Amino acid sequence: MSLVVGGQLSGTLAVLFASVLWGTTGTAATFAPQVSPVAIGALAMGVGGLLQALIALKSLVRFRHSLRQHWRLVLTGGLAVGIYPLVFYASMHLAGVTVGTVISIGSAPLLSALIEYLFEGKRLSARWMLGACIGIAGMILLCLGKGAGHDESAMSGDVLTGVMLGLLAGLTYALYSWAARQLMQQGVPSKTSMGATFGLGGLLLMPVLFITGGPLLASWNNAAVGTYMALIPMFVGYVCYGFGLARIPSSSATTLTLLEPVVAAVLAVWVVGEKISPIGWLGMGMVGVCLLLITVPARRYQPALS
């Protein structure tokens, strides 16, 4: 029992650390404004995915028969990885960074739970549902709080498109998390599962990077931002995320990543100079409550022996 609890704790901490790294991407992207969101996404996830495949190369060869046997999971995960960064960064570009991030990350836990229910018949605890609802409500308040005090234009077709793309990003995020988790549960090691799905997704993103990535080479600053995005948040972050997925359910992992928009918002205040109203800080506090409900195990009391 202690080994299981220890594994869950280490998995939880790994996912939280990955979320902190991912939360830096929005601020980092502001240092390369000439680079399109699609190019940033293709570089970060594409190169990061290929690096994941590279470090798992020996393991990919060793478990090639298992991967071939479960090719549907590999294909599902790879396609989701290839689509996710394009729609995620496009959502932020059209609907705004805060709204795009909130919808993409905030919708993932519920979509992940729906996927687990549909394909595994898995039911989530009332505690998890309460935590997820509090976290999502906190994300909404954070979104409203970041928008307060700024000039806002009326809802347009671009914003609506951004919202829909954010929902698609949440779905693809939930899908590749679920597919990688399923591979691990079929006996494929974490590094191999992540290397296969992210390697395939990285290959799919290379043509996009080739077409849109010219500005990344226009200056050393742009190149440095792109290198950071690919190596730290995406490569290191997803190595940690894969470690966590091997130890906790994908629905719990996607819920824990609600920390990402909070980190992004705090960095936007400290580094970029954006403002957050009190309602936004309340939203951050609600996300903290969500994380406690999800991560702290429920105490089980046993009757005293007479």
mmCIF file of N, CA and C in Angstrom, residues 8 34 97 107 129 206 219 266 276 301-302:
data_model
loop_
_atom_site.group_PDB
_atom_site.id
_atom_site.type_symbol
_atom_site.label_atom_id
_atom_site.label_comp_id
_atom_site.label_asym_id
_atom_site.label_seq_id
_atom_site.Cartn_x
_atom_site.Cartn_y
_atom_site.Cartn_z
ATOM 1 N N GLN A 8 1.846 7.204 -6.422
ATOM 2 C CA GLN A 8 0.859 8.220 -6.768
ATOM 3 C C GLN A 8 1.369 9.618 -6.420
ATOM 4 N N GLN A 34 7.363 38.295 -33.447
ATOM 5 C CA GLN A 34 7.325 38.157 -34.908
ATOM 6 C C GLN A 34 6.984 36.726 -35.352
ATOM 7 N N VAL A 97 -4.996 35.135 -24.986
ATOM 8 C CA VAL A 97 -4.178 34.139 -24.286
ATOM 9 C C VAL A 97 -4.934 33.528 -23.113
ATOM 10 N N SER A 107 -11.206 22.577 -20.077
ATOM 11 C CA SER A 107 -12.130 21.576 -20.600
ATOM 12 C C SER A 107 -11.525 20.173 -20.601
ATOM 13 N N MET A 129 -15.015 14.931 -8.758
ATOM 14 C CA MET A 129 -15.926 15.811 -9.493
ATOM 15 C C MET A 129 -16.033 17.171 -8.814
ATOM 16 N N MET A 206 6.297 18.498 -38.577
ATOM 17 C CA MET A 206 7.465 19.005 -39.294
ATOM 18 C C MET A 206 7.110 19.792 -40.560
ATOM 19 N N SER A 219 16.270 36.019 -36.085
ATOM 20 C CA SER A 219 17.110 36.654 -35.065
ATOM 21 C C SER A 219 17.506 35.620 -34.019
ATOM 22 N N VAL A 266 0.273 34.366 -13.270
ATOM 23 C CA VAL A 266 1.212 34.992 -12.333
ATOM 24 C C VAL A 266 2.421 35.548 -13.076
ATOM 25 N N ILE A 276 -4.392 41.665 -12.822
ATOM 26 C CA ILE A 276 -5.416 40.702 -12.426
ATOM 27 C C ILE A 276 -6.228 41.332 -11.303
ATOM 28 N N TYR A 301 -10.555 6.500 8.373
ATOM 29 C CA TYR A 301 -10.493 6.219 9.799
ATOM 30 C C TYR A 301 -10.973 4.805 10.061
ATOM 31 N N GLN A 302 -10.286 4.098 10.926
ATOM 32 C CA GLN A 302 -10.671 2.765 11.305
ATOM 33 C C GLN A 302 -11.140 2.792 12.752
#
